[in-house]
Short mmCIF file of C-alpha atoms in Angstrom, two decimals:
data_model
loop_
_atom_site.label_atom_id
_atom_site.label_comp_id
_atom_site.label_asym_id
_atom_site.label_seq_id
_atom_site.Cartn_x
_atom_site.Cartn_y
_atom_site.Cartn_z
CA MET K 25 101.07 127.27 169.85
CA LYS K 26 99.02 127.03 166.66
CA LYS K 27 99.84 130.65 165.88
CA LYS K 28 103.56 129.93 166.34
CA MET K 29 103.37 126.85 164.07
CA LEU K 30 101.50 128.82 161.44
CA LEU K 31 104.11 131.57 161.63
CA LEU K 32 106.95 129.04 161.34
CA ASN K 33 105.38 127.31 158.34
CA THR K 34 104.82 130.65 156.70
CA THR K 35 108.47 131.52 157.27
CA VAL K 36 109.60 128.18 155.79
CA LEU K 37 107.37 128.61 152.76
CA LEU K 38 108.64 132.15 152.28
CA GLY K 39 112.16 130.79 152.51
CA LEU K 40 111.36 128.27 149.81
CA GLY K 41 109.66 130.90 147.71
CA GLY K 42 112.91 131.77 145.99
CA VAL K 43 113.41 128.14 145.01
CA LEU K 44 109.83 127.28 144.03
CA SER K 45 108.84 130.59 142.47
CA THR K 46 109.13 129.22 138.90
CA PRO K 47 105.59 128.32 137.72
CA ALA K 48 106.92 125.22 135.93
CA TYR K 49 107.56 123.49 139.27
CA ALA K 50 105.02 122.21 141.80
CA SER K 51 105.05 123.33 145.41
CA THR K 52 104.70 119.95 147.13
CA ILE K 53 106.92 116.91 147.18
CA GLN K 54 104.16 114.75 145.75
CA ASP K 55 103.64 117.14 142.85
CA MET K 56 107.37 117.45 142.29
CA GLU K 57 107.83 113.68 142.37
CA SER K 58 105.04 113.40 139.80
CA GLN K 59 106.64 116.06 137.64
CA LYS K 60 110.01 114.37 138.03
CA SER K 61 108.49 111.09 136.82
CA GLN K 62 107.00 112.88 133.80
CA ILE K 63 110.35 114.43 132.97
CA GLN K 64 112.08 111.05 133.28
CA ASN K 65 109.54 109.59 130.88
CA GLN K 66 110.15 112.46 128.47
CA ARG K 67 113.90 111.88 128.74
CA GLN K 68 113.42 108.22 127.94
CA ASP K 69 111.45 109.16 124.82
CA VAL K 70 114.07 111.72 123.80
CA GLN K 71 116.92 109.28 124.43
CA SER K 72 115.07 106.64 122.43
CA ASN K 73 114.80 109.14 119.57
CA ILE K 74 118.48 109.97 119.93
CA LYS K 75 119.34 106.27 119.63
CA ALA K 76 117.09 105.95 116.57
CA ALA K 77 118.79 108.99 115.02
CA SER K 78 122.22 107.49 115.80
CA ASP K 79 121.19 104.17 114.24
CA GLU K 80 119.92 106.01 111.17
CA LEU K 81 123.21 107.90 110.96
CA THR K 82 125.12 104.62 111.14
CA SER K 83 122.96 103.17 108.37
CA LEU K 84 123.36 106.30 106.26
CA GLN K 85 127.11 106.27 106.84
CA ALA K 86 127.33 102.66 105.64
CA GLU K 87 125.25 103.52 102.60
CA GLN K 88 127.39 106.58 101.97
CA ASP K 89 130.59 104.53 102.30
CA GLN K 90 129.23 102.09 99.71
CA MET K 91 128.35 104.98 97.42
CA LYS K 92 131.83 106.47 97.84
CA ALA K 93 133.39 103.13 96.89
CA GLN K 94 131.19 102.94 93.79
CA LEU K 95 132.04 106.53 92.86
CA GLU K 96 135.72 105.69 93.19
CA ARG K 97 135.24 102.73 90.83
CA LEU K 98 133.40 104.98 88.38
CA THR K 99 136.19 107.54 88.59
CA ILE K 100 138.79 104.86 87.82
CA ALA K 101 136.64 103.53 84.97
CA GLU K 102 136.17 107.01 83.55
CA GLU K 103 139.90 107.71 83.69
CA GLU K 104 140.75 104.39 82.02
CA ASN K 105 138.10 104.83 79.34
CA ASN K 106 139.23 108.39 78.65
CA LYS K 107 142.81 107.18 78.23
CA LYS K 108 141.66 104.51 75.79
CA ALA K 109 139.53 107.04 73.94
CA GLN K 110 142.49 109.42 73.65
CA LYS K 111 144.76 106.61 72.44
CA THR K 112 142.15 105.52 69.93
CA GLU K 113 141.81 109.07 68.64
CA ALA K 114 145.60 109.30 68.30
CA ASP K 115 145.67 105.96 66.46
CA ILE K 116 142.90 107.16 64.16
CA LYS K 117 144.84 110.33 63.35
CA GLU K 118 148.04 108.39 62.72
CA THR K 119 146.26 105.83 60.54
CA SER K 120 144.53 108.64 58.65
CA LYS K 121 147.95 110.16 57.92
CA GLN K 122 149.16 106.79 56.66
CA VAL K 123 146.14 106.48 54.38
CA GLU K 124 146.68 110.00 53.10
CA GLN K 125 150.35 109.30 52.42
CA LEU K 126 149.52 106.07 50.62
CA GLU K 127 146.96 107.87 48.49
CA LYS K 128 149.61 110.41 47.52
CA GLU K 129 152.03 107.63 46.65
CA ILE K 130 149.35 105.87 44.60
CA LYS K 131 148.58 109.10 42.77
CA LEU K 132 152.28 109.62 41.97
CA LEU K 133 152.56 106.03 40.88
CA GLN K 134 149.55 106.42 38.60
CA GLU K 135 151.13 109.50 37.03
CA LYS K 136 154.33 107.54 36.45
CA LEU K 137 152.38 104.67 34.98
CA GLU K 138 150.53 107.04 32.65
CA LYS K 139 153.87 108.36 31.42
CA ARG K 140 155.07 104.82 30.97
CA ASN K 141 151.85 104.08 29.13
CA ASP K 142 152.61 106.88 26.64
CA ILE K 143 156.15 105.58 26.22
CA LEU K 144 154.93 102.04 25.62
CA LYS K 145 152.38 103.28 23.10
CA ASP K 146 155.07 105.14 21.21
CA ARG K 147 157.26 102.06 21.24
CA ALA K 148 154.37 99.96 20.02
CA ARG K 149 153.74 102.34 17.14
CA SER K 150 157.42 102.32 16.28
CA LEU K 151 157.30 98.55 16.33
CA GLN K 152 154.36 98.57 13.93
CA GLU K 153 155.92 101.14 11.60
CA SER K 154 159.11 99.11 11.45
CA GLY K 155 157.06 96.13 10.28
CA GLY K 156 156.92 94.31 13.63
CA ASN K 157 154.07 92.28 15.08
CA VAL K 158 150.90 94.36 15.58
CA GLU K 159 149.72 92.27 18.55
CA TYR K 160 151.26 94.72 21.02
CA LEU K 161 149.38 97.65 19.51
CA GLN K 162 146.10 95.73 19.57
CA VAL K 163 146.62 95.10 23.29
CA LEU K 164 147.01 98.82 23.89
CA LEU K 165 144.02 99.82 21.84
CA GLY K 166 141.76 97.11 23.25
CA SER K 167 142.43 97.68 26.99
CA SER K 168 139.66 99.28 29.06
CA SER K 169 141.98 100.81 31.66
CA PHE K 170 145.60 101.13 32.47
CA SER K 171 145.42 98.23 34.90
CA ASP K 172 143.78 96.19 32.16
CA PHE K 173 146.54 97.28 29.79
CA VAL K 174 149.23 96.13 32.26
CA ASP K 175 147.58 92.72 32.56
CA ARG K 176 147.21 92.41 28.75
CA ALA K 177 150.70 93.69 28.03
CA LEU K 178 152.29 91.12 30.32
CA ALA K 179 150.62 88.42 28.22
CA VAL K 180 151.98 89.70 24.88
CA SER K 181 154.91 87.61 23.75
CA THR K 182 156.35 90.28 21.52
CA ILE K 183 157.12 92.67 24.41
CA VAL K 184 160.82 93.07 24.89
CA ASP K 185 162.30 91.86 28.17
CA ALA K 186 162.99 95.42 29.35
CA ASP K 187 159.34 96.38 28.91
CA ARG K 188 158.17 93.22 30.59
CA GLY K 189 160.37 93.94 33.63
CA ILE K 190 159.05 97.47 33.93
CA LEU K 191 155.46 96.26 33.70
CA LYS K 192 155.95 93.52 36.28
CA GLU K 193 157.66 95.86 38.70
CA THR K 194 154.93 98.46 38.25
CA LYS K 195 152.15 95.96 38.76
CA ASN K 196 153.79 94.55 41.91
CA MET K 197 154.13 98.04 43.36
CA GLN K 198 150.53 98.84 42.51
CA ASP K 199 149.24 95.61 44.05
CA GLU K 200 151.31 96.16 47.19
CA LEU K 201 150.03 99.70 47.65
CA LYS K 202 146.43 98.61 47.14
CA THR K 203 146.90 95.86 49.71
CA LYS K 204 148.40 98.29 52.21
CA GLN K 205 145.65 100.78 51.56
CA ALA K 206 142.99 98.14 52.13
CA ASP K 207 144.67 97.02 55.35
CA VAL K 208 144.96 100.55 56.67
CA LYS K 209 141.36 101.36 55.79
CA SER K 210 140.24 98.18 57.54
CA LYS K 211 142.23 99.14 60.61
CA LEU K 212 140.78 102.63 60.47
CA ALA K 213 137.25 101.23 60.31
CA SER K 214 137.98 99.08 63.38
CA LEU K 215 139.34 102.06 65.26
CA GLU K 216 136.31 104.10 64.31
CA ASP K 217 134.10 101.34 65.76
CA MET K 218 136.08 101.43 69.00
CA LYS K 219 135.83 105.20 69.11
CA ALA K 220 132.05 105.02 68.60
CA GLU K 221 131.67 102.61 71.52
CA LEU K 222 133.96 104.64 73.76
CA ASP K 223 132.09 107.85 72.95
CA GLU K 224 128.78 106.20 73.81
CA MET K 225 130.24 104.68 76.96
CA THR K 226 131.75 107.98 78.12
CA VAL K 227 128.39 109.72 77.75
CA GLN K 228 126.64 106.96 79.71
CA LEU K 229 129.28 106.95 82.43
CA ALA K 230 129.04 110.71 82.76
CA ALA K 231 125.28 110.37 83.18
CA GLN K 232 125.76 107.63 85.74
CA LYS K 233 128.32 109.64 87.68
CA LYS K 234 125.94 112.60 87.68
CA GLN K 235 123.22 110.35 89.08
CA LYS K 236 125.55 108.93 91.72
CA ASP K 237 126.72 112.43 92.69
CA ALA K 238 123.09 113.48 93.14
CA LEU K 239 122.45 110.44 95.32
CA ALA K 240 125.60 111.11 97.33
CA LYS K 241 124.41 114.70 97.87
CA GLU K 242 121.00 113.40 98.96
CA LEU K 243 122.68 111.09 101.47
CA LYS K 244 124.82 113.95 102.73
CA ASP K 245 121.74 116.16 103.15
CA LYS K 246 119.98 113.38 105.05
CA GLU K 247 123.02 112.97 107.25
CA ALA K 248 123.13 116.71 107.98
CA LYS K 249 119.42 116.77 108.85
CA ASN K 250 119.83 113.74 111.07
CA GLU K 251 122.81 115.33 112.80
CA GLU K 252 120.71 118.45 113.33
CA LEU K 253 117.87 116.35 114.74
CA LYS K 254 120.28 114.47 116.99
CA ALA K 255 121.79 117.74 118.26
CA SER K 256 118.30 119.12 118.91
CA LEU K 257 117.31 115.97 120.81
CA GLN K 258 120.51 116.09 122.82
CA ALA K 259 119.83 119.73 123.70
CA LYS K 260 116.29 118.78 124.75
CA ASP K 261 117.65 115.91 126.83
CA SER K 262 120.13 118.27 128.46
CA SER K 263 117.34 120.73 129.24
CA LEU K 264 115.21 117.95 130.72
CA ALA K 265 118.19 116.76 132.74
CA ASN K 266 118.59 120.26 134.16
CA GLU K 267 114.89 120.36 135.01
CA GLN K 268 115.16 116.96 136.65
CA SER K 269 118.22 118.06 138.61
CA THR K 270 116.44 121.23 139.75
CA LEU K 271 113.39 119.23 140.80
CA GLU K 272 115.56 116.79 142.74
CA GLN K 273 117.22 119.69 144.52
CA ASN K 274 113.84 121.26 145.20
CA ILE K 275 112.57 117.97 146.62
CA LYS K 276 115.67 117.76 148.79
CA ASP K 277 115.17 121.35 149.96
CA GLN K 278 111.48 120.71 150.60
CA LYS K 279 112.26 117.66 152.69
CA ALA K 280 114.89 119.64 154.62
CA ALA K 281 112.34 122.42 155.22
CA GLU K 282 109.75 119.94 156.45
CA GLU K 283 112.32 118.35 158.74
CA ALA K 284 113.18 121.81 160.12
CA ALA K 285 109.49 122.56 160.64
CA ARG K 286 109.01 119.24 162.46
CA LYS K 287 111.95 119.92 164.76
CA ALA K 288 110.73 123.48 165.41
CA ALA K 289 107.28 122.13 166.29
CA GLU K 290 108.80 119.63 168.70
CA GLN K 291 110.88 122.36 170.30
CA ALA K 292 107.83 124.60 170.67
CA ALA K 293 105.88 121.74 172.24
CA LYS K 294 108.67 121.13 174.74
CA GLU K 295 108.77 124.78 175.75
CA ALA K 296 105.01 124.82 176.19
CA ALA K 297 105.21 121.71 178.37
CA LYS K 298 107.86 123.26 180.61
CA LYS K 299 105.69 126.33 181.17
CA ALA K 300 102.72 124.13 181.98
CA GLN K 301 104.84 122.20 184.47
CA ARG K 302 105.76 125.34 186.34
CA ALA K 303 102.12 126.45 186.53
CA ALA K 304 100.61 123.15 187.60
CA ALA K 305 101.25 120.50 190.13
CA ALA K 306 103.82 117.79 189.53
CA PRO K 307 101.22 115.11 188.59
CA ALA K 308 99.59 117.58 186.25
CA GLU K 309 102.96 118.42 184.77
CA LYS K 310 103.58 114.76 184.15
CA ALA K 311 100.16 114.37 182.61
CA ASP K 312 100.62 117.48 180.51
CA SER K 313 104.09 116.35 179.63
CA SER K 314 102.81 112.90 178.68
CA SER K 315 99.98 114.55 176.73
CA ALA K 316 102.43 116.84 174.95
CA LYS K 317 104.71 113.93 174.13
CA ALA K 318 101.74 111.90 172.90
CA GLU K 319 100.71 114.79 170.65
CA ALA K 320 104.21 115.41 169.30
CA PRO K 321 104.20 115.08 165.51
CA LYS K 322 105.70 111.93 164.12
CA ALA K 323 108.52 111.96 161.68
CA SER K 324 107.32 112.47 158.14
CA SER K 325 107.23 109.44 155.95
CA ASN K 326 109.04 111.59 153.40
CA ASP K 327 112.22 111.13 155.41
CA VAL K 328 112.56 107.64 153.94
CA ALA K 329 115.08 107.72 151.11
CA PRO K 330 113.59 106.87 147.69
CA THR K 331 114.53 103.55 146.08
CA SER K 332 116.41 103.24 142.76
CA ALA K 333 127.82 77.46 101.22
CA PRO K 334 128.19 74.18 98.82
CA ALA K 335 130.38 73.66 95.71
CA PRO K 336 129.42 75.80 92.61
CA LYS K 337 127.15 74.35 89.91
CA ALA K 338 126.89 75.34 86.25
CA SER K 339 123.30 76.46 86.82
CA ASN K 340 124.62 79.07 89.27
CA VAL K 341 126.21 81.06 86.46
CA VAL K 342 123.09 83.26 86.30
CA THR K 343 123.51 84.35 89.93
CA VAL K 344 127.26 84.36 90.67
CA GLY K 345 127.55 87.84 89.21
CA ASN K 346 124.94 89.35 91.56
CA ARG K 347 127.75 90.22 93.99
CA TRP K 348 128.97 92.85 91.52
CA ILE K 349 125.63 94.62 91.08
CA GLY K 350 126.14 98.14 92.41
CA ASN K 351 129.80 97.33 93.14
CA SER K 352 131.37 97.43 89.68
CA ALA K 353 132.14 99.70 86.75
CA TYR K 354 132.55 99.18 83.00
CA VAL K 355 136.05 99.58 81.58
CA PHE K 356 136.67 98.93 77.89
CA GLY K 357 139.19 96.08 77.83
CA GLY K 358 138.94 95.69 81.63
CA GLY K 359 138.55 92.51 83.67
CA ARG K 360 141.59 90.79 82.17
CA SER K 361 143.77 90.95 85.26
CA GLN K 362 143.26 89.94 88.86
CA SER K 363 143.68 93.57 89.87
CA ASP K 364 140.75 94.63 87.67
CA ILE K 365 138.58 91.74 88.82
CA SER K 366 139.22 92.43 92.51
CA ARG K 367 138.12 96.04 91.96
CA GLY K 368 135.05 95.05 89.93
CA LEU K 369 136.27 96.56 86.65
CA PHE K 370 134.88 94.55 83.69
CA ASP K 371 133.78 94.83 80.11
CA CYS K 372 130.97 92.61 78.79
CA SER K 373 133.06 89.67 77.55
CA SER K 374 135.48 89.54 80.52
CA PHE K 375 132.50 89.47 82.90
CA VAL K 376 130.97 86.49 81.07
CA HIS K 377 134.37 84.74 81.16
CA TRP K 378 134.67 85.41 84.92
CA ALA K 379 131.11 84.24 85.67
CA TYR K 380 131.62 80.91 83.91
CA SER K 381 135.02 80.44 85.55
CA GLN K 382 133.25 80.67 88.93
CA VAL K 383 131.23 77.55 88.08
CA GLY K 384 134.22 75.64 86.69
CA VAL K 385 133.76 76.38 82.95
CA ASN K 386 136.79 77.68 81.01
CA LEU K 387 135.91 79.88 78.03
CA GLY K 388 139.48 80.17 76.76
CA PRO K 389 142.40 82.51 77.58
CA LEU K 390 141.23 85.49 79.62
CA GLY K 391 143.61 87.87 77.85
CA SER K 392 142.04 87.30 74.43
CA VAL K 393 138.37 86.82 75.28
CA SER K 394 135.97 88.94 73.22
CA THR K 395 132.43 88.84 71.89
CA GLU K 396 133.90 87.29 68.72
CA THR K 397 135.51 84.37 70.62
CA LEU K 398 132.44 83.87 72.84
CA LYS K 399 129.98 83.54 69.97
CA HIS K 400 132.00 80.52 68.78
CA ALA K 401 132.46 79.05 72.27
CA GLY K 402 129.36 76.86 72.32
CA THR K 403 126.38 75.74 70.26
CA GLN K 404 124.09 78.14 68.42
CA VAL K 405 120.44 77.71 69.46
CA SER K 406 117.23 79.41 68.45
CA SER K 407 116.16 82.41 70.52
CA SER K 408 112.80 80.67 70.99
CA GLN K 409 114.66 77.92 72.91
CA MET K 410 116.62 80.33 75.08
CA GLN K 411 117.36 79.07 78.61
CA PRO K 412 118.98 80.63 81.72
CA GLY K 413 122.75 80.46 81.36
CA ASP K 414 122.76 80.94 77.56
CA LEU K 415 124.85 83.73 76.08
CA VAL K 416 122.86 86.46 74.30
CA PHE K 417 124.36 88.91 71.81
CA PHE K 418 123.45 92.45 70.83
CA ASP K 419 124.34 94.72 67.92
CA THR K 420 125.54 97.90 69.66
CA TYR K 421 128.41 99.81 68.09
CA LYS K 422 128.98 96.84 65.76
CA LYS K 423 127.59 93.40 64.95
CA ASP K 424 127.69 91.25 68.12
CA GLY K 425 129.20 94.19 69.96
CA HIS K 426 127.74 93.23 73.37
CA VAL K 427 127.19 89.94 75.23
CA GLY K 428 125.45 88.92 78.44
CA ILE K 429 124.07 85.87 80.28
CA TYR K 430 120.34 85.14 80.04
CA VAL K 431 118.78 84.81 83.50
CA GLY K 432 115.19 84.09 82.44
CA GLY K 433 112.02 86.15 82.34
CA GLY K 434 113.24 88.18 79.39
CA LYS K 435 116.23 89.53 81.32
CA PHE K 436 120.00 89.13 81.18
CA ILE K 437 122.95 89.99 83.41
CA GLY K 438 126.08 91.59 82.02
CA ALA K 439 128.63 94.35 82.38
CA GLN K 440 126.70 97.29 80.94
CA SER K 441 128.61 100.39 79.90
CA SER K 442 126.23 102.71 81.77
CA THR K 443 125.87 100.83 85.06
CA GLY K 444 128.60 98.23 85.41
CA VAL K 445 127.32 94.73 86.20
CA ALA K 446 123.51 94.84 86.21
CA ILE K 447 120.41 92.90 85.21
CA ALA K 448 118.68 94.45 82.20
CA ASN K 449 115.41 93.84 80.37
CA MET K 450 115.82 92.56 76.83
CA SER K 451 112.08 92.21 76.22
CA SER K 452 111.52 95.93 75.71
CA GLY K 453 113.28 99.23 75.15
CA TYR K 454 116.91 99.63 74.17
CA TRP K 455 118.08 96.03 74.58
CA LYS K 456 115.10 94.60 72.69
CA GLN K 457 116.06 96.82 69.75
CA LYS K 458 119.70 95.74 69.96
CA PHE K 459 119.16 91.98 70.47
CA ASN K 460 120.11 90.28 67.19
CA GLY K 461 118.74 86.81 67.96
CA ARG K 462 122.12 85.15 68.46
CA VAL K 463 122.03 82.71 71.38
CA VAL K 464 124.94 80.46 72.33
CA ARG K 465 124.62 77.56 74.75
CA ILE K 466 127.84 76.69 76.61
#
């Protein structure tokens, strides 16, 4: 009987050999259950890593979305600033043509006046030769320039009415042209200042966009690496799941094999008992039968299935603008419409106007606010008495060309051409050099 059981077990094991031949798997249920538990623990670790990678991807996506929104604002700002720069350049060219034309007209007028000067001299000499008053000639000879001559000649009483009319008309034309020329040159100087600021701003915005593009690329690279890690972890989890499934099947097969072996052993015991009954007396058969039944193997324990906020205050003006840090862009002349404000498009003066409006302080009409209007909006104080909330002015492309709000600690918040709304240090570097000492308390 022992030989038969040994043969049967050997047959069962050989039958399972095809299933359990892989060295990675144990050959007993206990070992396989242990290995299954290890794999489940590994899967938990992998799935935990997958969740962490997914969370990181979500965070990166949110950061990337914010960066995309900022890049869109910068793109809009760059387009608007380029349009203004192009318009300014066109205005400069047109104004330059006007100045050139006026200079030509002045030159022609001067030539005409010189000719008239010769005529008037001749007439003065004729007047003297004919015995007239010599006062006219003295005026001509004593003048230091033609303009001086015109002024002197108009005062001479002996000039005939015709000459006086010519002189007055000439002087009026000359004065008008000089006035126009001065106005045009002033306008040209203003346009040149605007062009200088726009050129500087365009360079800074280009640098900022380059920096943002690099950061966006970095985020994209991180996202790709995280996706790769997530895919790798998912593949590992899938592999572990297959191993777990194989182990579960192997355990099932092992249990089935053990059940078959148990039944075979029982059957063999019964056959042996029957033979013993035929060879012995009835009482002996019963005893043998009882002995055989008593020795019959019990069902394996493995057959058991496994278990399974308040109202705004004026003091808040230094912090209300923090919401725009990293979410705004500088546009020359921007921030003067609700559309611009909602998109975070400001220049320095419109941002200051907006910030004070948020705490209930009106700094005048939004459409006409500028650094010039703001420096007269409050009381001038010494820079040594500077307090948070005071307006501070800087000489950038022109005198008082930039304004911000002092926040304390040697820093100010404002719409900066290179970064949009940001807090900058005015105690050192660029802004220290540009700070002109003007401080206005609202």
